[in-house]
Amino acid sequence: MPSRRYAQGWGALSLAVGAVLVTTAAAQAPVTGRAAVATPRGPAVLTVGTCSGTGGLCRVPRTTVTLEAPETTEAPEAPEPPAAASVALPEAAGGPVDLALRSPGRLTDVTVTDRGGRRIAGRTGADGTRWTSEVPLPAGGAYTARLVLEENGPDGPRRRVLRIAVRTPKAPAGERLTVAFGPGGGARGRTYGVGQPVTAELSRPVPAGARGVVERALQVRSEPRAEGAWHWVDADTLHYRPRFYWPAGATVRVRSGLDGARVTDRLHGGRSRPLTFTTGARVEAVTDVAAHEMRVYRDGGLVRVIPVTTGKRGFRTRVGTKVVLGKESTVRMRGDSIGIARGSREFYDLKVRWATRVTWSGEYLHAAPWSLDAQGSEDVSHGCTGMSTEDARWLFHTLREGDPVRVVNGYGELMTPFDNGYGDWNLGWSQWLRGSALGVRAAGPGAAGSPLRPAL
């Protein structure tokens, strides 16, 4: 059993689970300050345990195992020895799994795999005496840990291979926490703009103390890689965005590792449908209100300048970055939808062509043939961005869902982050990270092969 000093020094990692994960090998630290002393040959002693999934001290009982193993051979065809010990984790287990060496030597390589041979992400401590899984192991699973133990022998370092079988308890019956990912409700293969956030709608609210557990389990990977993080909108909704826009032509894969994972004492994760989408070219529309023009860029190059009119006094167009929500070739627009009373001088009822939507409250980029004289010189709309029919048709076929639309040098209020479309990009990166349960640790490259992130 570990000492109290050890227990206090071993903090819990937050929960996350992935079906396919990667592991890291420990880097061998040089021995400095004294000569290596040969250790007598004897059994290897390890302890196996877990920590709380939500943090705190490691109070779950640890199991001590004593293992005998011959020195390794370098022959690649040498058969793997069978597991020398089997450990069943208790029902109270909920956090990352910890393997700690209690006899002389150091662990130079640790590989933990599930029944299908898929590896579990983990990290070996600097002194080579402890390996901790990057994420907790799913409930009801069977795993094999292969450890290479290096000891100091009379003729130099010698190595032994140790194997331990680990079983996790089944998740108790009850409600499961699941997640629905967006955009597209799980549609596979759709292409979106580089400004499209990922959304996660949870099946039930999650208390603040367990949100780190959930956040670690929601995995986002992009190729090419893009640093990004989750942000909690409320207790049952998260958004994920890169620090900057997604790379053009990227493939983004999103999945939940919650299945079988312990979220709270009474709540375990269930299965959720993954999401895959791609991004197109980097297309961005920038409206300069003061100049009364929109500039459209593709992959950094200017492709069109469009004279526009934006919101007049009392109906100013929101400034900041929005994201295309959808497109309608014809839409009926009425003044009472934005609080303008019927019969008043400002009321309107129009069929509008080539409308590209950027807020849920009804802000569009659209054709406005009735205001041609004002386009390029004056603001006369009720908040939308109006242009000629030809320009609106071109823009309609150029922009796609997820493309960013920026409004600069304007007089309206700032686009809000979450309650009227995708205003996520109006938060600076440090502000965005403050909405993560993991803080600055939330940002990750989201790339295949990263040793500290689950791979899909």
mmCIF file of N, CA, C and O in Angstrom, residues 334-341:
data_model
loop_
_atom_site.group_PDB
_atom_site.id
_atom_site.type_symbol
_atom_site.label_atom_id
_atom_site.label_comp_id
_atom_site.label_asym_id
_atom_site.label_seq_id
_atom_site.Cartn_x
_atom_site.Cartn_y
_atom_site.Cartn_z
ATOM 1 N N ARG A 334 -40.677 39.833 -43.322
ATOM 2 C CA ARG A 334 -41.722 40.728 -42.816
ATOM 3 C C ARG A 334 -41.187 41.515 -41.638
ATOM 4 O O ARG A 334 -40.437 40.987 -40.803
ATOM 5 N N GLY A 335 -41.591 42.760 -41.542
ATOM 6 C CA GLY A 335 -41.126 43.630 -40.474
ATOM 7 C C GLY A 335 -41.515 43.157 -39.090
ATOM 8 O O GLY A 335 -40.767 43.361 -38.119
ATOM 9 N N ASP A 336 -42.707 42.521 -38.960
ATOM 10 C CA ASP A 336 -43.129 42.104 -37.624
ATOM 11 C C ASP A 336 -42.249 40.986 -37.065
ATOM 12 O O ASP A 336 -42.269 40.701 -35.871
ATOM 13 N N SER A 337 -41.437 40.319 -37.922
ATOM 14 C CA SER A 337 -40.540 39.275 -37.424
ATOM 15 C C SER A 337 -39.401 39.860 -36.594
ATOM 16 O O SER A 337 -38.754 39.141 -35.823
ATOM 17 N N ILE A 338 -39.138 41.169 -36.754
ATOM 18 C CA ILE A 338 -38.096 41.819 -35.945
ATOM 19 C C ILE A 338 -38.688 42.937 -35.083
ATOM 20 O O ILE A 338 -37.977 43.841 -34.644
ATOM 21 N N GLY A 339 -40.004 42.881 -34.843
ATOM 22 C CA GLY A 339 -40.635 43.822 -33.918
ATOM 23 C C GLY A 339 -41.157 45.094 -34.528
ATOM 24 O O GLY A 339 -41.513 46.027 -33.787
ATOM 25 N N ILE A 340 -41.250 45.167 -35.871
ATOM 26 C CA ILE A 340 -41.800 46.359 -36.514
ATOM 27 C C ILE A 340 -43.298 46.154 -36.706
ATOM 28 O O ILE A 340 -43.724 45.189 -37.353
ATOM 29 N N ALA A 341 -44.096 47.024 -36.147
ATOM 30 C CA ALA A 341 -45.549 46.847 -36.167
ATOM 31 C C ALA A 341 -46.109 47.034 -37.575
ATOM 32 O O ALA A 341 -45.656 47.899 -38.339
#
